[in-house]
Coordinates of C-alpha atoms in Angstrom, one line a residue:
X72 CA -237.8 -11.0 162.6
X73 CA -240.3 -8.5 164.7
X74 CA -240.5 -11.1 167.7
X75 CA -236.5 -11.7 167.4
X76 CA -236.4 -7.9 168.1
X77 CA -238.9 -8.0 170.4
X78 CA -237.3 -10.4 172.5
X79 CA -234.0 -8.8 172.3
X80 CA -235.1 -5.6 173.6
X81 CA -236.7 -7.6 176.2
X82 CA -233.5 -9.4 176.9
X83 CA -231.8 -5.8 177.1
X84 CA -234.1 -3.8 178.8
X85 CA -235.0 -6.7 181.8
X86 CA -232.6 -5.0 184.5
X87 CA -234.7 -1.7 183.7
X88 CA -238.6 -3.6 184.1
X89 CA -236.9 -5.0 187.3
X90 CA -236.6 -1.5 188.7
X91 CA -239.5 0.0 187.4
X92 CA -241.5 -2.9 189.2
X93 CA -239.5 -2.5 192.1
X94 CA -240.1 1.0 192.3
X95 CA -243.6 0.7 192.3
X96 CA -245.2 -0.2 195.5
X97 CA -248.8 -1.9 194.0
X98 CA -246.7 -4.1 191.5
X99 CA -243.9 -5.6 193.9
X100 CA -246.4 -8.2 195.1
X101 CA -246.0 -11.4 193.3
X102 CA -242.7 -9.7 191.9
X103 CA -241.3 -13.8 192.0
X104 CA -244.4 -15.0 190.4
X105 CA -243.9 -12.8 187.5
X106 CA -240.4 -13.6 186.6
X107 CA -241.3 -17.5 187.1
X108 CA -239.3 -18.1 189.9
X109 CA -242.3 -19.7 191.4
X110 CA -244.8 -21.0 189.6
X111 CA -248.5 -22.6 190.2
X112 CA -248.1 -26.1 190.6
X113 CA -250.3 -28.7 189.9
X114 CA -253.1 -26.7 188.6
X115 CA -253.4 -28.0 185.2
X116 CA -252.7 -31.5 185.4
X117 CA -256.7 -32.5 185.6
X118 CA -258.8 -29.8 185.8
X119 CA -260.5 -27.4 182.9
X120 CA -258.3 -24.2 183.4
X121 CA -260.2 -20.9 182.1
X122 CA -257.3 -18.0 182.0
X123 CA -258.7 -14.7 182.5
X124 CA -255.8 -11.8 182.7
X125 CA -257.0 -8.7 184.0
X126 CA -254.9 -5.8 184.8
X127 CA -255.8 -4.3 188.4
X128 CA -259.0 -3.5 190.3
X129 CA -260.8 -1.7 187.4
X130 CA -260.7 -4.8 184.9
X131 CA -261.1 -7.3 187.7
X132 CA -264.4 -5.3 188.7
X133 CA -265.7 -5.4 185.0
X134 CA -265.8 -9.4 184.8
X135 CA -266.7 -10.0 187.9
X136 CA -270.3 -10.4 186.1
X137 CA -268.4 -12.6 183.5
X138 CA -266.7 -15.1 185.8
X139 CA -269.6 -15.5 188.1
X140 CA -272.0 -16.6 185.0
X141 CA -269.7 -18.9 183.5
X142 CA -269.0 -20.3 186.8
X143 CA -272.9 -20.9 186.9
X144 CA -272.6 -22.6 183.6
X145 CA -269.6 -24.8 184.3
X146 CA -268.7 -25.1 187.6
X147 CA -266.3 -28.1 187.7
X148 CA -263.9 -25.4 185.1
X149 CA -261.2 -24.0 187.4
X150 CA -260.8 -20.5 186.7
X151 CA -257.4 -18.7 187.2
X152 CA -257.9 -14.6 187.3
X153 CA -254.3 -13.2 187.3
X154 CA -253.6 -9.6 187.6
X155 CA -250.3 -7.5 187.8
X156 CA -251.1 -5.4 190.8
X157 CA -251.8 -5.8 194.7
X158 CA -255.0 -4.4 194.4
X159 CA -256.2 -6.8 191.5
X160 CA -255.1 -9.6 193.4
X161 CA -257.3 -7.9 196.8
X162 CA -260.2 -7.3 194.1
X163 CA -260.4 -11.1 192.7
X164 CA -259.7 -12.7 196.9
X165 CA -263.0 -10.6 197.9
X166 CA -265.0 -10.5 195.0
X167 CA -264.9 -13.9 193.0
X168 CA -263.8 -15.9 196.3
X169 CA -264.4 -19.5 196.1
X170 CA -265.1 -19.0 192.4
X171 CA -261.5 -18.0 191.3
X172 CA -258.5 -18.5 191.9
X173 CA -255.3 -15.5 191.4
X174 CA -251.8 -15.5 190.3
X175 CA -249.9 -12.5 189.1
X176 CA -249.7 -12.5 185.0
X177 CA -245.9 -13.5 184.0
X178 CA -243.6 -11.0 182.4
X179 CA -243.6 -11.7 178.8
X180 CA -240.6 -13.5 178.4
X181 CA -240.4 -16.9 176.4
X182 CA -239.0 -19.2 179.0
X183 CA -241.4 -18.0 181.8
X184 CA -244.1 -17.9 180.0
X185 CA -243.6 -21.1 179.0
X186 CA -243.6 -22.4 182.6
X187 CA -246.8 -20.8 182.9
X188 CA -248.8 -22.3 180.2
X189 CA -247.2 -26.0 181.3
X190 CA -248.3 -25.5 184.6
X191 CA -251.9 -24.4 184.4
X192 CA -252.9 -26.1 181.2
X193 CA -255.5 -23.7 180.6
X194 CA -258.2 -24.5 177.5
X195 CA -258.5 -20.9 177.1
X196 CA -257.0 -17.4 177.7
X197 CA -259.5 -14.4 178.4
X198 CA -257.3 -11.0 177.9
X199 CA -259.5 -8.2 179.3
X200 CA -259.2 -4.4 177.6
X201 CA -256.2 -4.3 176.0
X202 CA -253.3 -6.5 177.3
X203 CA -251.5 -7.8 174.0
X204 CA -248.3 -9.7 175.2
X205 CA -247.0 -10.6 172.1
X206 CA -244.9 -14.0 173.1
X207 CA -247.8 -15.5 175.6
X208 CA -250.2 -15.1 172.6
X209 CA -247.5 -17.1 170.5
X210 CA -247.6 -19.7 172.5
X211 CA -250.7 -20.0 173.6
X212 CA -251.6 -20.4 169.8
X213 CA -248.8 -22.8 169.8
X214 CA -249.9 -24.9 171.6
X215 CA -253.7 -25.0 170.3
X216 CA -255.3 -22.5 173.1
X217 CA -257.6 -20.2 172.1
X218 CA -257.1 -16.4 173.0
X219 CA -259.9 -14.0 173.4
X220 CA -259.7 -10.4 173.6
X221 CA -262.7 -9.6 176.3
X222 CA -264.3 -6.2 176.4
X223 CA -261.2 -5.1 174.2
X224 CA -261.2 -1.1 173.5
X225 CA -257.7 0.8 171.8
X226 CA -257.2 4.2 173.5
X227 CA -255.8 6.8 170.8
X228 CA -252.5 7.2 172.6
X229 CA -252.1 3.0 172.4
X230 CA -253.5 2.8 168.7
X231 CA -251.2 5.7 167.6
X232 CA -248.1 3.7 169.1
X233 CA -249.2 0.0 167.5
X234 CA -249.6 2.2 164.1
X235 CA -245.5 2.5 164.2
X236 CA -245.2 -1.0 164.6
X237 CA -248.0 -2.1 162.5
X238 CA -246.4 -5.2 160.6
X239 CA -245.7 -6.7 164.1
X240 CA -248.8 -6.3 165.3
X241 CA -250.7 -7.8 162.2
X242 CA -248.6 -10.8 163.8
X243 CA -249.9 -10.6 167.4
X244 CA -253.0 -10.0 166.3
X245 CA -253.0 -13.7 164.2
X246 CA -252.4 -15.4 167.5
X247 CA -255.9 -13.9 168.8
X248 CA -258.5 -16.2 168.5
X249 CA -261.7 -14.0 168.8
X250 CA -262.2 -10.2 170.2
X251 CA -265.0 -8.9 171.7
X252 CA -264.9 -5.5 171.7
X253 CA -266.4 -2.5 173.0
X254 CA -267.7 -0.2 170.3
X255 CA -267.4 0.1 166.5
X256 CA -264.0 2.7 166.6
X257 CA -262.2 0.1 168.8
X258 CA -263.5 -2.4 165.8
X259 CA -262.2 -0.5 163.4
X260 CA -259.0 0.3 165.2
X261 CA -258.0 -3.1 165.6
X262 CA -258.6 -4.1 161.7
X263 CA -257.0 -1.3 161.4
X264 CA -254.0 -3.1 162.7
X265 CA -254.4 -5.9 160.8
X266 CA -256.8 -8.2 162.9
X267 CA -259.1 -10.4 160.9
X268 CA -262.2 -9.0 160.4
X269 CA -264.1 -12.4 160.8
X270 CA -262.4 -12.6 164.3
X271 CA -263.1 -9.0 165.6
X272 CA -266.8 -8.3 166.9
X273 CA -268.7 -5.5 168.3
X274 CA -270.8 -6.8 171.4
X275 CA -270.5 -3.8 173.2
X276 CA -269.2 -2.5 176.9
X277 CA -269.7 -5.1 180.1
X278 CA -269.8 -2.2 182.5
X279 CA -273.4 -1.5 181.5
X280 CA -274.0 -5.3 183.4
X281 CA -272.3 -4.6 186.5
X282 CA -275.3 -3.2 187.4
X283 CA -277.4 -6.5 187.0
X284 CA -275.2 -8.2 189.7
X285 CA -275.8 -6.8 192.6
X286 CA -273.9 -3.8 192.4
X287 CA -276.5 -1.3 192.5
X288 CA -279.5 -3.2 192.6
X289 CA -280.3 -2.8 196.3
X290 CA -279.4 0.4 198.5
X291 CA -275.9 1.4 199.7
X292 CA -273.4 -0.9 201.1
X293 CA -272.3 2.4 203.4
X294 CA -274.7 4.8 204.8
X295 CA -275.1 8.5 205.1
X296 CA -274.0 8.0 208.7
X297 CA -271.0 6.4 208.0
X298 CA -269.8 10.0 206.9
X299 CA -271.1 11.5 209.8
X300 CA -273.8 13.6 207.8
X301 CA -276.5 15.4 209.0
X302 CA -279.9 15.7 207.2
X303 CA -279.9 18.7 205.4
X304 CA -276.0 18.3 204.2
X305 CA -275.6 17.0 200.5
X306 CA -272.7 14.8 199.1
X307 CA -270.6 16.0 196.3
X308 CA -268.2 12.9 194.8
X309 CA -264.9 13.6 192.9
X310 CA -264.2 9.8 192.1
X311 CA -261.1 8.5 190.8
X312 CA -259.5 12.1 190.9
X313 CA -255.7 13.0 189.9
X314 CA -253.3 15.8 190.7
X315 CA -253.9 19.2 189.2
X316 CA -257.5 18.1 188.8
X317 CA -257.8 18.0 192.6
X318 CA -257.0 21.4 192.4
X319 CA -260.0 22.4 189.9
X320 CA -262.5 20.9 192.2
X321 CA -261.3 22.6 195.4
X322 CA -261.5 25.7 193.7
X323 CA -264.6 24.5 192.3
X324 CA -265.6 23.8 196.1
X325 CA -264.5 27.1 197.4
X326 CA -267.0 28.5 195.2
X327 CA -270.1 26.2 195.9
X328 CA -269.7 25.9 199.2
X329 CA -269.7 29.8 199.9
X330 CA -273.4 30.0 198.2
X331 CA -274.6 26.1 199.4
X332 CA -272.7 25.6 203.3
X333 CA -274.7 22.8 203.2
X334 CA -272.5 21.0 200.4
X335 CA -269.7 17.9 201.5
X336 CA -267.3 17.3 199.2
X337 CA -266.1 13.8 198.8
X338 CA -262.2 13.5 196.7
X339 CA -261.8 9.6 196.1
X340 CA -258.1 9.7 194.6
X341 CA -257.5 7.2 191.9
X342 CA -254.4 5.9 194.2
X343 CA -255.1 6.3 198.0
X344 CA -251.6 6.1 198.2
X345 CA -251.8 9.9 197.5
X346 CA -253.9 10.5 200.5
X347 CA -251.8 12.2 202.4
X348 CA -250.4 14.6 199.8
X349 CA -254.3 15.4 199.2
X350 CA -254.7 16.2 202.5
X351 CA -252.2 18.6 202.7
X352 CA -253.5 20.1 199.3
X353 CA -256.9 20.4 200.7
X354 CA -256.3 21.8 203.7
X355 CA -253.7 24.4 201.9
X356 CA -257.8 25.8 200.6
X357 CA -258.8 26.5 204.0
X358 CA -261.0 22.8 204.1
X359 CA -260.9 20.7 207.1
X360 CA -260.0 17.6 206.2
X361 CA -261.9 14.1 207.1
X362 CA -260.2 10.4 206.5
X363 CA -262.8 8.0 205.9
X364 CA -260.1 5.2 207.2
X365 CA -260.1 7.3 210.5
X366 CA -263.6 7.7 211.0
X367 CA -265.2 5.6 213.8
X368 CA -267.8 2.5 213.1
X369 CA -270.9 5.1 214.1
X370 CA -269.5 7.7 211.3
X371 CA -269.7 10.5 214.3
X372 CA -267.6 13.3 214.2
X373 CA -267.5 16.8 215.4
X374 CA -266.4 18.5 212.1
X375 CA -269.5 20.3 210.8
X376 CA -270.0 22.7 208.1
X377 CA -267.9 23.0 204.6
X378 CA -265.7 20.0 204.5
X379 CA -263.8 17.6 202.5
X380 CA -264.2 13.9 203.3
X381 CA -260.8 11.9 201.7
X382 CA -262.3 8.3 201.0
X383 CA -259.1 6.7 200.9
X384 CA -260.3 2.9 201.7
X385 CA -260.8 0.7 198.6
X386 CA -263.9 -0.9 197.3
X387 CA -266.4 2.2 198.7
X388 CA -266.5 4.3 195.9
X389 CA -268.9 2.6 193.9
X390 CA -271.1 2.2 196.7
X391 CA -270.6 5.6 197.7
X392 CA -271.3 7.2 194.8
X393 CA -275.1 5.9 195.9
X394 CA -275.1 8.7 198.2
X395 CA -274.2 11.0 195.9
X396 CA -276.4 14.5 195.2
X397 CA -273.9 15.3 192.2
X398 CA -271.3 13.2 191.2
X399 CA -267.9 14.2 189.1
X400 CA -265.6 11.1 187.8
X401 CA -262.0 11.8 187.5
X402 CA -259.3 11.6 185.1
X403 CA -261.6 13.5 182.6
X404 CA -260.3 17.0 183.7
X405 CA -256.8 16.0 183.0
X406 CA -255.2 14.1 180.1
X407 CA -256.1 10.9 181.5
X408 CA -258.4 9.6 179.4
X409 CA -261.3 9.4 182.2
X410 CA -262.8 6.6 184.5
X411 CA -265.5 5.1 184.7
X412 CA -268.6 6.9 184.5
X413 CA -271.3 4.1 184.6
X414 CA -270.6 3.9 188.6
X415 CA -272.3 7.1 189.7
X416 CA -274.9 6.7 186.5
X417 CA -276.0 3.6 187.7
X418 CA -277.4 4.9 191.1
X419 CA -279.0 7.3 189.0
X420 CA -277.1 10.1 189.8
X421 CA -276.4 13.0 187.1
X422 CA -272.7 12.7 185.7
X423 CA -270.1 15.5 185.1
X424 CA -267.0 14.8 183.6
X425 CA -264.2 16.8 182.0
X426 CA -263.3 17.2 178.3
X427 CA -260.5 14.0 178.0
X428 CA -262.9 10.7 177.9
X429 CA -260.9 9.0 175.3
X430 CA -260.6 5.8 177.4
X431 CA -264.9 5.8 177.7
X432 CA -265.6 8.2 175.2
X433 CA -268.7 6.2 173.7
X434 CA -270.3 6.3 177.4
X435 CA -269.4 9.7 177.9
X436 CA -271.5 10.5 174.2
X437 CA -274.1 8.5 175.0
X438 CA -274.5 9.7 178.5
X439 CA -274.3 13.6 176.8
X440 CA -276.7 12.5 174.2
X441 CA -279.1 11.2 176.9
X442 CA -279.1 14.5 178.6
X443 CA -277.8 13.2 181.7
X444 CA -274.6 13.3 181.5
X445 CA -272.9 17.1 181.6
X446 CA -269.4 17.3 180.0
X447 CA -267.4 20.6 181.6
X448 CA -264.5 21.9 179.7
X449 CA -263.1 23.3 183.0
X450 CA -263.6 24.6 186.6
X451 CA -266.0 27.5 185.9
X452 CA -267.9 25.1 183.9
X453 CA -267.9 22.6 186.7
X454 CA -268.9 25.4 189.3
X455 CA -271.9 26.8 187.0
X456 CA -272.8 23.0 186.8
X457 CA -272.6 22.7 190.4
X458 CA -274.4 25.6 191.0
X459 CA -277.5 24.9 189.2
X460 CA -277.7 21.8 190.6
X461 CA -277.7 22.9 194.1
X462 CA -280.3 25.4 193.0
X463 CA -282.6 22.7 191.3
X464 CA -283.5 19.7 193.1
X465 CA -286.1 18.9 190.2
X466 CA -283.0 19.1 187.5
X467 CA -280.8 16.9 188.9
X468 CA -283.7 14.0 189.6
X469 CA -284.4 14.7 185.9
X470 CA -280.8 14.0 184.9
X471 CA -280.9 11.4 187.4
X472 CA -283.2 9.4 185.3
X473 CA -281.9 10.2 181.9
X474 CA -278.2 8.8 182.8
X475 CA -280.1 5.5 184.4
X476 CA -282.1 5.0 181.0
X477 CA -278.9 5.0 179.5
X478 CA -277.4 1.9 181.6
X479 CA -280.9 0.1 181.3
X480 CA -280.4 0.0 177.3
X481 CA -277.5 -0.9 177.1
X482 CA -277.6 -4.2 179.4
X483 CA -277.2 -7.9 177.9
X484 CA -273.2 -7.8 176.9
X485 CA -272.0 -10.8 179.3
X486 CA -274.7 -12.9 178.0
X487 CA -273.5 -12.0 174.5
X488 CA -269.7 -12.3 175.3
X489 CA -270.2 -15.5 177.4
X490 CA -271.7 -17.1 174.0
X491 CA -269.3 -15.8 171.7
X492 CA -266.5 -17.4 174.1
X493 CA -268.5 -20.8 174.0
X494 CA -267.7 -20.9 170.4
X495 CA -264.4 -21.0 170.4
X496 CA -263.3 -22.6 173.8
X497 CA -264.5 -26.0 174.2
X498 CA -265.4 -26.9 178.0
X499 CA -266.3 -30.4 177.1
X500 CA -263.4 -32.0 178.9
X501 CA -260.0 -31.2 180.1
X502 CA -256.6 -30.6 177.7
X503 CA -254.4 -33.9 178.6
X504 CA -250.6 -33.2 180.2
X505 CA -249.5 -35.2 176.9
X506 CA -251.7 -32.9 174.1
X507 CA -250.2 -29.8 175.5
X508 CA -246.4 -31.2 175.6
X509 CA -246.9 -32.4 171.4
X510 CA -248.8 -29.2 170.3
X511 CA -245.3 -27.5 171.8
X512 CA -243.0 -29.6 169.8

């Protein structure tokens, strides 16, 4: 009954997704991928296929570690990384080249995904987070595939919305295979919902290992001349920043930069698409206003003094947040839910972050517990924050090596995840054409 309902609300509302889709410039890529007008061809028909869904740059960036070891461990295993967003599909082309291979995720209707499953064949599907489409995981489980929730978390906003439909979901969940998630409350969330609890473990957040791959081990991909800093001047990052909020760290600014002329601000909006509404906003606060995409190769520029530097290129900001004195991650100071604040705690920089961490709040505790991490409640709380930071070099080192302590005990979840997954996907040979057509009938 709930998946005949389902589907006819699917049925209904498809002239409504179309638009929405259409409307929104990062997901009209692959917009004839995912209603299976075209399809991948010939992937299947030999080859191992591992299917790992991830959303958009932020989950691709998170397996990244993932892919790259189970590549090590099985390299003749084609692995298929399909996103639903242009700058997913950007993230897997740079980062996993010549180790994966993209296609945008189908919409979840049965007759395309259907054409999916039959043309890549896969022996397993890898869902990372939380990205429960109810009729692939049917027929996935059909058809004898295993399905693996991968560093799966439940915000409150999505677990209070699968609580009204909890007899349906008791049904998704049956299709799931194994989850791996990221801290006990997203455990008990999802039995919660009616998952089995021999199929849902903790193992932990895979974030914590980016840091292990290369990430951060080594200095800065970008350099304080690529900003066009001088000596004595001191980078303050705003990363992954939203409306509103953009407004509480200029003022924030204002204040800072009056006491400590030394200060740069850096705003990395969470879409760069927004960069030249920020602009505007910032220089409506008095700022000049740098462009990173503008700035030449050298980083030379004549702008000196208070400033606000929009990083609106993609793939920097982690990087960036290397060069960081202070660093604020975004999302947190609205009701967002927050970003991700292992980036900047990973180069060892002291964390601030807003009250709303529900998407990361176990990081944001144990980075608060560690005594590195400073949680603000709002902009005066930011700017006293601030503030004694610019007045204590000593603190902020401190800080500095409390938040890192924090990443360095909590390593070791893709080793754990990668094993976990080797117990229920079997990589000994290939699913036959003819074993995937009779587990469908």
């Amino acid at each position: 009954m709930w998946y005949g309902v389902y589907n006819v609300l699917l049925i209904i509302g498809f002239p409504f997704i179309l638009c929405a889709l259409l409307l929104k410039k990062r997901c009209r890529s692959g917009l004839l991928q995912r209603i299976g007008w075209i399809v991948p061809q010939g992937w299947g028909s030999q080859d191992h296929v591992l299917w790992v869904h991830a959303v958009s740059l932020g989950e691709v960036a998170t397996i990244v570690p993932f892919v790259k070891t189970f590549h090590q461990r099985y390299p003749t295993t084609r692995i298929v990384v399909s996103t639903i967003t242009e700058t997913g599909r950007e993230a897997v082309e740079q980062r996993l080249a010549g180790i994966a291979t993209h296609c945008y995720l189908p919409l979840d209707y049965p007759w395309i995904v259907n054409r999916f499953i039959h043309a890549l064949n896969p022996i397993g599907f890898l869902v990372v987070e939380t990205e429960l489409w109810p009729n692939l995981l049917r027929e996935l489980s059909r058809r004898g595939v295993p399905s693996v929730i991968l560093n799966g978390r439940l915000s409150s906003r999505s677990f209070l919305r699968y609580r009204w439909i909890r007899p349906f979901m008791c049904q998704v969940l049956s299709t799931v295979s194994l989850g791996l998630l990221q801290s006990v409350r997203d455990e008990q969330r999802f039995l919660e919902l009616g998952a089995s609890p021999d199929r849902m473990r903790h193992t932990g957040n895979m974030k914590f290992d980016l840091t292990m791959n290369g990430a951060h081990t080594s200095r800065p991909l970008i350099h304080r001349s690529t900003f066009g800093l001088s000596e004595d001047e001191r980078l303050f990052i705003a990363g992954s920043t939203h409306p509103v909020e953009e407004e509480i760290l200029l003022e924030s600014y204002c204040a800072v930069s009056r006491a400590f002329p030394n200060v740069v601000l850096v705003l990395a909006p969470r879409h760069i698409e927004r960069s030249d509404a920020l602009a505007e906003t910032v220089r409506s606060f008095g700022f000049p206003v740098v462009r990173r995409s503008r700035l030449p190769e050298t980083g030379h520029q004549e702008t000196v003094g208070p400033r606000v530097i929009i990083l609106d290129t993609r793939g920097e900001l982690a990087h960036a947040y290397g060069l960081a004195y202070m660093a604020f991650v975004g999302g947190t100071l609205v009701p967002v839910g927050g970003h991700n604040l292992l980036e900047p705690a990973a180069w060892g920089k002291p964390v601030c972050f807003g009250p709303h961490t529900d998407h990361c709040q176990e990081i944001a505790d144990l980075l608060v517990e560690s005594g590195g991490g400073i949680r603000v409640n709002n902009g005066q709380g930011l700017t006293e924050t601030l503030m004694k930071g610019m007045q204590s070099q000593d603190w902020v080192s401190q800080m500095g090596l409390l938040v890192r302590k924090v990443i360095d005990d909590n390593q070791g979840v893709v080793e754990r995840n990668v094993s976990m997954v080797e117990q229920v996907i079997s990589f000994d040979e290939p699913r036959p054409p003819e074993e995937k057509r009779s587990g469908h009938s």
